[in-house]
mmCIF file of C-alpha atoms and ligand atoms in Angstrom:
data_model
loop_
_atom_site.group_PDB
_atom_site.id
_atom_site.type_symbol
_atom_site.label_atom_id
_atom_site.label_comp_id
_atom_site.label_asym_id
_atom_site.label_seq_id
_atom_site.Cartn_x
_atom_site.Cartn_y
_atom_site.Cartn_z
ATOM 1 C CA UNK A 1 224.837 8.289 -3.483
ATOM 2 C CA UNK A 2 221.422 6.872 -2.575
ATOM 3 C CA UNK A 3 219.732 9.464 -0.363
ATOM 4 C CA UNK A 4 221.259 12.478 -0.432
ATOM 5 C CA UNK A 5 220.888 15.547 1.903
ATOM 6 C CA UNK A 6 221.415 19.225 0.228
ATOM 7 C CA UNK A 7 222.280 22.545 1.795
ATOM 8 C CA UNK A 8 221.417 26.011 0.111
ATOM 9 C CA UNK A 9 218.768 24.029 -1.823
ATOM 10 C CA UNK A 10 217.579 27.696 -3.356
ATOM 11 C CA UNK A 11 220.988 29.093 -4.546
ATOM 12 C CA UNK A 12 222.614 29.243 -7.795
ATOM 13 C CA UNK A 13 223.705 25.594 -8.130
ATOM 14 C CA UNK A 14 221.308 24.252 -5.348
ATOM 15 C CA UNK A 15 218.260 25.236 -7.924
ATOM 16 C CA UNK A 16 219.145 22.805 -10.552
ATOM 17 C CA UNK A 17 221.045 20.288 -8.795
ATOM 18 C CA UNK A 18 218.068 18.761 -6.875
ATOM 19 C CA UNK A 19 216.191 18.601 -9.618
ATOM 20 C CA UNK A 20 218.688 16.587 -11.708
ATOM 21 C CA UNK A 21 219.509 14.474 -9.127
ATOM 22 C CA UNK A 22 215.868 13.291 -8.324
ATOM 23 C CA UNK A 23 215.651 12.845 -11.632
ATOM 24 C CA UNK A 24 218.883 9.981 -11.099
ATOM 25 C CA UNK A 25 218.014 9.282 -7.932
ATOM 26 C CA UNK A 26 214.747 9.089 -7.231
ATOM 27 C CA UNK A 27 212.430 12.196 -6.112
ATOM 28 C CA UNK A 28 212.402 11.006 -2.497
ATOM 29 C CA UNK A 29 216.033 10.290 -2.393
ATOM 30 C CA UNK A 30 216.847 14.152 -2.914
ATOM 31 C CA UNK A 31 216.112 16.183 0.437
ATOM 32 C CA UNK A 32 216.051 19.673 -0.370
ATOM 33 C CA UNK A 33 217.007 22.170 2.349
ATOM 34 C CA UNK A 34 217.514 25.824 2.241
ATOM 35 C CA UNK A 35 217.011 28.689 4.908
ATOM 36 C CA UNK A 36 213.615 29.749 3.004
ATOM 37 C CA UNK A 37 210.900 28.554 1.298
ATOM 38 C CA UNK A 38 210.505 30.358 -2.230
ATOM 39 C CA UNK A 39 207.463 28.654 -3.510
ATOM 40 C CA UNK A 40 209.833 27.016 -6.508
ATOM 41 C CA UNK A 41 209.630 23.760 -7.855
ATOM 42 C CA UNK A 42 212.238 22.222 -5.638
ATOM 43 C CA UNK A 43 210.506 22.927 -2.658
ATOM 44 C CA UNK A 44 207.302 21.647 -4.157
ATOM 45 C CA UNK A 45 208.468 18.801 -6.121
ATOM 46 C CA UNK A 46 210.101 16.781 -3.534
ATOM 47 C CA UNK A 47 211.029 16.595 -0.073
ATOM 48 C CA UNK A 48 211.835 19.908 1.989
ATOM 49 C CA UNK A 49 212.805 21.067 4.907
ATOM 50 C CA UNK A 50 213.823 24.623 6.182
ATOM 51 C CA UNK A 51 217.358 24.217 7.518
ATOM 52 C CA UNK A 52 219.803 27.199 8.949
ATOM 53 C CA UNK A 53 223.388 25.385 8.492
ATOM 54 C CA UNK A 54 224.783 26.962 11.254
ATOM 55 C CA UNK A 55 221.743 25.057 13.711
ATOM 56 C CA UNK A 56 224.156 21.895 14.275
ATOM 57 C CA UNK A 57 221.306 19.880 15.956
ATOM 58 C CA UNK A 58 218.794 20.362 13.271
ATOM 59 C CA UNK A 59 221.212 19.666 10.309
ATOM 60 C CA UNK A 60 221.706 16.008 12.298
ATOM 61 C CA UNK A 61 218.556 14.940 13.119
ATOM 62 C CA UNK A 62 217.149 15.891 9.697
ATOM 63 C CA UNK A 63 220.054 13.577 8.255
ATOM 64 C CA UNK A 64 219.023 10.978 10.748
ATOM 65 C CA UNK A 65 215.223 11.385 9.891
ATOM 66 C CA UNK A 66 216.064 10.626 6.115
ATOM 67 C CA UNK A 67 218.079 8.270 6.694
ATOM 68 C CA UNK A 68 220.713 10.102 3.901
ATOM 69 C CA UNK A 69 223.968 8.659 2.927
ATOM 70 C CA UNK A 70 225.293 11.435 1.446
ATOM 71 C CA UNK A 71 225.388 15.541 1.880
ATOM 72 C CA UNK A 72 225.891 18.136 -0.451
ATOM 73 C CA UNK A 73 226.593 21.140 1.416
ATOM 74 C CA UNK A 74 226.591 24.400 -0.750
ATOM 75 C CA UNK A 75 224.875 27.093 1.669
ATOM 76 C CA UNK A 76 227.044 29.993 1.407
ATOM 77 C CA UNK A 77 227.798 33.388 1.092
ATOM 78 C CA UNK A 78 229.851 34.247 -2.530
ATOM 79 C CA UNK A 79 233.080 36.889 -2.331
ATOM 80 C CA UNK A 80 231.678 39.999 -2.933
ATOM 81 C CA UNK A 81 229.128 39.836 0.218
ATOM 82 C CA UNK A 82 231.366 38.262 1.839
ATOM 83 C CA UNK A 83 234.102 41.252 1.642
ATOM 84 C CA UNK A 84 231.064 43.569 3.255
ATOM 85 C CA UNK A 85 229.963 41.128 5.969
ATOM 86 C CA UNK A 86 233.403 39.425 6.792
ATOM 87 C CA UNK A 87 232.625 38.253 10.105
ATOM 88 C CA UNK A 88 228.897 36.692 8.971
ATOM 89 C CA UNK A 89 231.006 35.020 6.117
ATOM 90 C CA UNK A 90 233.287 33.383 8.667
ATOM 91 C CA UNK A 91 230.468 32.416 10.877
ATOM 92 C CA UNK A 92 228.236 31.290 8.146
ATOM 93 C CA UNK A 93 230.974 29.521 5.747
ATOM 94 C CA UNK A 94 233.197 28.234 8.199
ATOM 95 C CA UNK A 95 230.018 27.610 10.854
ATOM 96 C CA UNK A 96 228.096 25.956 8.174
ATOM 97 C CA UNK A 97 230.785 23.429 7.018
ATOM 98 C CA UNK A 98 231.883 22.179 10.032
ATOM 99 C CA UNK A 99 228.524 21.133 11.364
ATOM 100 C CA UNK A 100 228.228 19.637 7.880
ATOM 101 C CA UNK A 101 230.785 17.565 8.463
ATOM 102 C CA UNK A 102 229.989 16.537 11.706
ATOM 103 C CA UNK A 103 226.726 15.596 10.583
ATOM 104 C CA UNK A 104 228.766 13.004 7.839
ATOM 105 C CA UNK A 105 231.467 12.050 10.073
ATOM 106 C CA UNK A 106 228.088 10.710 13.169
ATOM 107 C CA UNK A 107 226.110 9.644 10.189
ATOM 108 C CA UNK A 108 228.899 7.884 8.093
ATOM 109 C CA UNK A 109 227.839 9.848 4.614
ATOM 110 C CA UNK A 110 229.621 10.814 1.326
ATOM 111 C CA UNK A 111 230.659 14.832 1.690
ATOM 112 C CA UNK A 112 230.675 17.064 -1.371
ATOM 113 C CA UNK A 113 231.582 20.727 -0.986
ATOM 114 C CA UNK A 114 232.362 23.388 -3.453
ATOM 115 C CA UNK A 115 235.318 25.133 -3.118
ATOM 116 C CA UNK A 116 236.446 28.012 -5.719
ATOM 117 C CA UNK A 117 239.060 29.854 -8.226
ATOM 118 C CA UNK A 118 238.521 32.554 -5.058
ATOM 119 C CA UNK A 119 240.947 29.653 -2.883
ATOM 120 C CA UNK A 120 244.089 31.382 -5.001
ATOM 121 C CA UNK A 121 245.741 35.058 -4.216
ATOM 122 C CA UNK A 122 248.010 37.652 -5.767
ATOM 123 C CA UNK A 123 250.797 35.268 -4.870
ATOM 124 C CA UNK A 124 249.330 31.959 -7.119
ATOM 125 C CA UNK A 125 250.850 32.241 -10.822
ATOM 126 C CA UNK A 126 247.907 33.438 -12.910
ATOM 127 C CA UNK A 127 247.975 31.715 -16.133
ATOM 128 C CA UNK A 128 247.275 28.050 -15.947
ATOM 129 C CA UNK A 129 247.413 27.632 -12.627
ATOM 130 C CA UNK A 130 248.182 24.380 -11.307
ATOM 131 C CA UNK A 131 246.172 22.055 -9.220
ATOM 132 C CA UNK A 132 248.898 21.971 -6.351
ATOM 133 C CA UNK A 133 250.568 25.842 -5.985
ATOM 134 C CA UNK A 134 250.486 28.775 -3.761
ATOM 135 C CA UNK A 135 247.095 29.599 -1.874
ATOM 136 C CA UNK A 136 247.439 32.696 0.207
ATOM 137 C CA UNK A 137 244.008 34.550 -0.379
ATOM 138 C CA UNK A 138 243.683 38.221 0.451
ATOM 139 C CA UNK A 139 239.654 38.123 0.297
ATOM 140 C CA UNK A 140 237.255 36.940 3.130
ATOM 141 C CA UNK A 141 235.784 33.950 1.071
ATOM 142 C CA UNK A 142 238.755 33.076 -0.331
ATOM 143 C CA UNK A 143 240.351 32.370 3.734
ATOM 144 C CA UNK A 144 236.830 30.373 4.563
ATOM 145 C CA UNK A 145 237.431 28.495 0.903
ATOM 146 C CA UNK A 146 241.346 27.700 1.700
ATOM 147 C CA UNK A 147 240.058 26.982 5.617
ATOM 148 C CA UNK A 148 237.255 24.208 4.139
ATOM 149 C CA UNK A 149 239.597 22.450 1.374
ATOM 150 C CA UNK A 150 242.032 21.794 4.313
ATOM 151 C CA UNK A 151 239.293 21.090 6.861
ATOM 152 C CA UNK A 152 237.435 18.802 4.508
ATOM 153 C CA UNK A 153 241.148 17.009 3.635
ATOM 154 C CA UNK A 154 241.314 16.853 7.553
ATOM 155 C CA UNK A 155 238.255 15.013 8.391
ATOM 156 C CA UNK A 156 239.216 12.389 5.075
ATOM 157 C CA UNK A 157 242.416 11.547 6.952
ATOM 158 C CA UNK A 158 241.554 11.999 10.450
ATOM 159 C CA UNK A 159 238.024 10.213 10.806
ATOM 160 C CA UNK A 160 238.008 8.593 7.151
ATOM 161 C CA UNK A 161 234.960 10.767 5.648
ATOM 162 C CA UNK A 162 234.633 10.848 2.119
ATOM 163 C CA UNK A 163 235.117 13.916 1.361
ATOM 164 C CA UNK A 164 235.217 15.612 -2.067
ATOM 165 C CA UNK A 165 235.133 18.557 -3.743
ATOM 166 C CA UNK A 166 236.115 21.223 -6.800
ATOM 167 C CA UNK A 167 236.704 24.636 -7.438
ATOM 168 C CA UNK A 168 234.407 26.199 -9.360
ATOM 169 C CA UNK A 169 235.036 28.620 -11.383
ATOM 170 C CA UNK A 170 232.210 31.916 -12.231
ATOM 171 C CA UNK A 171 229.237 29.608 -12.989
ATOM 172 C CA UNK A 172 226.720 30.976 -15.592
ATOM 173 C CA UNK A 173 222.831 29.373 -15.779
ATOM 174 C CA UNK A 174 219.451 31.213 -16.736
ATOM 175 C CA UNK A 175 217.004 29.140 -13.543
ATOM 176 C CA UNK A 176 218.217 31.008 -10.186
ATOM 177 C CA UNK A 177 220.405 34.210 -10.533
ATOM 178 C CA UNK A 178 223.701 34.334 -8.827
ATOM 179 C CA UNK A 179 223.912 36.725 -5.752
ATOM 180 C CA UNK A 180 226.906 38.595 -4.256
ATOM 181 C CA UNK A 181 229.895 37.003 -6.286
ATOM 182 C CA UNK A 182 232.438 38.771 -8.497
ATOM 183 C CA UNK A 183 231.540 36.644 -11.500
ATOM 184 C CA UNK A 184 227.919 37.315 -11.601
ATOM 185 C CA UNK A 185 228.461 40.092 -14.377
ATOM 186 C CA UNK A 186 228.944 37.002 -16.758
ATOM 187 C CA UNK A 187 225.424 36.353 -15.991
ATOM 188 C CA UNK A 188 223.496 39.912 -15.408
ATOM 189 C CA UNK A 189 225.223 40.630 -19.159
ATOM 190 C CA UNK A 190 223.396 38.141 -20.787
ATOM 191 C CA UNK A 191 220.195 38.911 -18.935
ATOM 192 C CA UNK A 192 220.866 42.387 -19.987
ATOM 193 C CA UNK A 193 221.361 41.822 -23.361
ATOM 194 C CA UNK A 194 218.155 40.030 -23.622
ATOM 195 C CA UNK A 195 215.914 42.864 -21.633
ATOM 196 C CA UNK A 196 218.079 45.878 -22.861
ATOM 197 C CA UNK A 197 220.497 45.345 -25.381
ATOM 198 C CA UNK A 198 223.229 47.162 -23.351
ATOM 199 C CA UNK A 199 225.145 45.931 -20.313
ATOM 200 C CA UNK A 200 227.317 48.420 -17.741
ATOM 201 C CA UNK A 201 230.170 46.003 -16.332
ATOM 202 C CA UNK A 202 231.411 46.295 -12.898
ATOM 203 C CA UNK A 203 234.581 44.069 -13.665
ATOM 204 C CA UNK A 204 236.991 46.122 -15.784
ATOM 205 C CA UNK A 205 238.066 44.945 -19.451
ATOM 206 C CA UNK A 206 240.802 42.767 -19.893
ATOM 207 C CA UNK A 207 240.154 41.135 -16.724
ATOM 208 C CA UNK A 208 240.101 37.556 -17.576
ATOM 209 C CA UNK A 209 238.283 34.892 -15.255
ATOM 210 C CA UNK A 210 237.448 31.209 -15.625
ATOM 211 C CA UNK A 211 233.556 29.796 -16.131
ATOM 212 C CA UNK A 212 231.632 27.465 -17.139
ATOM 213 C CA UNK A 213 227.686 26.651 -17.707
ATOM 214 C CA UNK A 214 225.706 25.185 -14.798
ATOM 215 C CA UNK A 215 225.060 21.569 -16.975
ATOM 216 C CA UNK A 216 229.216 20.934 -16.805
ATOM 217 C CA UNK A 217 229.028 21.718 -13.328
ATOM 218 C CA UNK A 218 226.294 19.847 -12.506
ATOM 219 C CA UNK A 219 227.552 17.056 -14.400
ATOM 220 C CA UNK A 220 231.357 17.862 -12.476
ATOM 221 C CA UNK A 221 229.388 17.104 -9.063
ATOM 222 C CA UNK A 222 227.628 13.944 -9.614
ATOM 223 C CA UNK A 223 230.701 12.463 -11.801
ATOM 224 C CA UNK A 224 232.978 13.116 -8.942
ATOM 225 C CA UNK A 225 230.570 11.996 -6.634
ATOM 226 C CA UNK A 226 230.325 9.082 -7.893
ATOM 227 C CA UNK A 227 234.151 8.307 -9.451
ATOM 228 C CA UNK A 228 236.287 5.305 -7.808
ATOM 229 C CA UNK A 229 237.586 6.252 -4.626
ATOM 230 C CA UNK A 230 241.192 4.451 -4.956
ATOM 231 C CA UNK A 231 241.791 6.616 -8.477
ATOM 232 C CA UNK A 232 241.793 9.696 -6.513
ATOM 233 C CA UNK A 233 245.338 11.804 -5.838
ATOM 234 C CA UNK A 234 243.415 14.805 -4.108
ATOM 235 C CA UNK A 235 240.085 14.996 -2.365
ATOM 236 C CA UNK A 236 239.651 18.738 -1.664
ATOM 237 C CA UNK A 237 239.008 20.149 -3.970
ATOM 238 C CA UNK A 238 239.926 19.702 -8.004
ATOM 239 C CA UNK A 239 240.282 22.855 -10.078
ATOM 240 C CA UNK A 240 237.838 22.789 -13.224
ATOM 241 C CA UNK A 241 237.102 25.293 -15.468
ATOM 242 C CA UNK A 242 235.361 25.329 -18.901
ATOM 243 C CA UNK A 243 236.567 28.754 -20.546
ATOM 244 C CA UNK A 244 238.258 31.876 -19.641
ATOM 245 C CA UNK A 245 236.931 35.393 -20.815
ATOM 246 C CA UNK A 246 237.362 38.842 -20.172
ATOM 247 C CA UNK A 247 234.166 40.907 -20.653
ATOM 248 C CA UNK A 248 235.180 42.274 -23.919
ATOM 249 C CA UNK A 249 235.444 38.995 -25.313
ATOM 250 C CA UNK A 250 231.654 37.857 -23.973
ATOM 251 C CA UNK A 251 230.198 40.936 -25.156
ATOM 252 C CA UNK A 252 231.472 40.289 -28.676
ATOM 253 C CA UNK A 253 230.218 36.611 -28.664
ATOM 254 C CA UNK A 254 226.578 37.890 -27.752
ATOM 255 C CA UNK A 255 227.038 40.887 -30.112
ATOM 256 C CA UNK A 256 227.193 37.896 -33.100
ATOM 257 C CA UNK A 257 223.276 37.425 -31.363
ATOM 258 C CA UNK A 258 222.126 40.625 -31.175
ATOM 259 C CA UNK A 259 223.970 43.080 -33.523
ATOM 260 C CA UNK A 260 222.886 46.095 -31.405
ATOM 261 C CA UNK A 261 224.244 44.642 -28.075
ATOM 262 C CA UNK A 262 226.996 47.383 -26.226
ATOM 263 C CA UNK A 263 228.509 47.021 -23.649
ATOM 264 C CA UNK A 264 230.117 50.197 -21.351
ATOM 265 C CA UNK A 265 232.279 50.104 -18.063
ATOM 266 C CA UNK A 266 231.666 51.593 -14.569
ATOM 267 C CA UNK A 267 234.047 49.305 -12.344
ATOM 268 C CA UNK A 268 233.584 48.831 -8.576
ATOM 269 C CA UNK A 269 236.651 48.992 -7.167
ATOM 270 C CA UNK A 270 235.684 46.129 -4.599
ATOM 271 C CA UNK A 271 234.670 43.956 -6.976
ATOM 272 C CA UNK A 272 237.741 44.347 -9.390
ATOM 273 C CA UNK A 273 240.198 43.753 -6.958
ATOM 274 C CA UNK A 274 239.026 40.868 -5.875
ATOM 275 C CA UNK A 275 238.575 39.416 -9.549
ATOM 276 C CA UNK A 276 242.248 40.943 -9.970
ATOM 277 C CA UNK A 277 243.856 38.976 -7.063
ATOM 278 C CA UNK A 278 242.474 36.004 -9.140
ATOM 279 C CA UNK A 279 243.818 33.501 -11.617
ATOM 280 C CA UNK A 280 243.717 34.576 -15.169
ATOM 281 C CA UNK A 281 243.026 30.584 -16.251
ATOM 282 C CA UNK A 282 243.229 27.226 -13.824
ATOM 283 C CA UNK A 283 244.599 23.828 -15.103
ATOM 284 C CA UNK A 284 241.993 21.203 -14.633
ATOM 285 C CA UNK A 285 244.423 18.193 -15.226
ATOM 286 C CA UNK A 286 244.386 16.373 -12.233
ATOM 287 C CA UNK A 287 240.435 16.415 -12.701
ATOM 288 C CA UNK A 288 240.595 14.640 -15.703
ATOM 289 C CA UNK A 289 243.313 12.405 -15.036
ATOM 290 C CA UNK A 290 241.647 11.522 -11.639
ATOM 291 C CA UNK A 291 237.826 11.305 -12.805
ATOM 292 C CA UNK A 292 237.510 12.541 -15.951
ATOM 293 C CA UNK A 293 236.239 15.533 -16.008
ATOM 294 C CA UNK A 294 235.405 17.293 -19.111
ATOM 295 C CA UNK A 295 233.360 20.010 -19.996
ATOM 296 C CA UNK A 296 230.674 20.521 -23.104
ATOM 297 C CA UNK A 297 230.102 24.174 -23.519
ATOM 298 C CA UNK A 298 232.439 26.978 -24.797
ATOM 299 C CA UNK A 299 231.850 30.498 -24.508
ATOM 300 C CA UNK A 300 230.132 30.048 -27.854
ATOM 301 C CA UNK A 301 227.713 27.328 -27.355
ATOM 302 C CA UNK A 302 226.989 28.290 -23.866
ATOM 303 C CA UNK A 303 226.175 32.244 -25.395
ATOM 304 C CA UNK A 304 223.626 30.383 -27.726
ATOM 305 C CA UNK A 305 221.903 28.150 -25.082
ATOM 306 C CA UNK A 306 221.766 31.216 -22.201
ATOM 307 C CA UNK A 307 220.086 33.379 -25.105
ATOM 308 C CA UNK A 308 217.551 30.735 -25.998
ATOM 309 C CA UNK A 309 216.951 29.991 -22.630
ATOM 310 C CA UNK A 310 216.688 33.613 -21.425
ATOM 311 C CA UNK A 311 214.310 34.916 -24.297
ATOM 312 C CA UNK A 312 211.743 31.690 -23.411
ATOM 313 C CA UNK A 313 212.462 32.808 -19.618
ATOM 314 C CA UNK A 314 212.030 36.608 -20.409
ATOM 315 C CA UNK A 315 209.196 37.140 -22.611
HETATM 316 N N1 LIG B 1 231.414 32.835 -8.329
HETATM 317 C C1 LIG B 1 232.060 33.035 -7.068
HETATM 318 C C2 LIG B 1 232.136 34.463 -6.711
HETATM 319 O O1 LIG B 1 232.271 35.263 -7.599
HETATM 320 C C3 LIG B 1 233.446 32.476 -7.112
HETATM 321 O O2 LIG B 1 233.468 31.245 -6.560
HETATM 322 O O3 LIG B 1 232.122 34.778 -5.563
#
């Protein structure tokens, strides 16, 4: 990775990405593209372009411009839009990705794409799922996540592109808010608890879903990125995960913070079905065996960084 081109610049992971990775790489190494311009410090700090994913030609030439050796394509829409505006999904997710890797396969670059927990269904075992199992998805995002990891596999064995990727898990960070996933409760409760000590959760309790804080994710992306090609088994993608919670159990943990946090339940049926057709907890073996992943933060250590973080952000 020397000159890297990013996708969805201004989303969730996008936000703090290019900003840790000019600070590795080199501020004019890190292009920066999203579909807006939000004023933020990515767009002023470093290069930036406004880029629609699914405009193949303009996704090219800006690679060819910059000369970039690499592409990080994250534009996307998350599960829960994408179970309101299937058809968008499929022509945004699947649209995106493909002229994404076009753009690597003419242009020769590395290829990093996330894929998700939302890649299983009802049918994967639930409880320490393994890296290689059952992947028949019953959601929108989780046909255009199954659709890339075997498209992305496809152009690493038909036309030799690097290609690599993970799936996340529900990522939690206090820079750019989440929008549209299942998972975001685990952030809007922690927001909540700082601006109103009392959260109303759209995901039932008991439901249990893996996370993990942005810096292990961000860190997940460039190790990868940058591990020895001949130690890797799989390409697309590793399962990772740092923690799995219900939201009982991350109410309690910010309740040891702020003794009159409460938390009270009024579940969206969308939204709970889809977290319910999910695993309970993913085995990230094969990541660490392969390029060692590893994660920092725990539920606890991440609740007392996001509270920090939030009250600075807040007040
Ligand atoms: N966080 C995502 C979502 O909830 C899962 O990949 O849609």
């Amino acid at each position: 990775m020397k000159k890297i081109l990013v996708t969805g610049s201004l989303g969730q992971i996008g936000s703090e990405l290019v900003t840790k990775m000019r600070s590795i790489y080199g501020t004019d190494h890190v292009i920066a593209t999203d579909i807006r311009d939000n004023g933020s410090e990515v767009v002023k700090a470093g290069p930036f372009e406004i880029l629609d994913v699914t405009d193949a030609t303009k996704m090219y030439n800006l690679a060819k411009k910059y000369e970039v050796d690499t592409i990080i394509h994250l534009a996307a829409l998350l599960s829960a839009t994408a179970e309101k505006k299937p058809l968008l999904a499929w022509n945004l997710n699947m649209g995106g990705l493909v002229n994404a890797l076009e753009t690597a396969r003419e242009l020769n670059c590395q290829f990093f794409t996330p894929s998700s927990i939302g890649a299983f269904g009802p049918s994967t075992p639930k409880d320490n799922t393994p890296q290689d199992t059952i992947q028949r998805p019953t959601t929108m995002y989780g046909v255009n996540k199954v659709s890339g990891e075997l498209l992305c596999d496809y152009y690493f064995t038909k036309f030799g592109v690097d290609t690599r990727g993970v799936r996340f898990p529900g990522l939690i960070s206090y820079v750019a808010e989440p929008g549209g996933g299942t998972t975001d409760y685990a952030v809007e409760i922690y927001y909540e608890a700082v601006k109103n000590k009392r959260f109303t959760s759209y995901i039932d309790k008991g439901t249990y879903m893996d996370m993990m804080y942005m810096p292990d994710a961000l860190n997940a992306i460039i190790d990868l990125m940058e591990a020895d090609s001949t130690k890797l088994k799989h390409r697309n993608a590793f399962n990772i995960t740092a923690m799995s919670f219900a939201p009982e159990e991350i109410a309690a943990e910010i309740k040891k913070h702020i003794p009159e946090f409460e938390i009270s339940y009024n579940v969206d049926p969308v939204r709970q079905a889809i977290a319910n057709s999910w695993p309970n907890s993913i085995d990230a073996t094969a990541a660490k065996e392969e390029w060692g992943f590893k994660a920092e933060y725990n539920l606890e250590k991440m609740t007392i960084d996001m509270l920090e973080k939030l009250k600075r952000k807040l007040n």
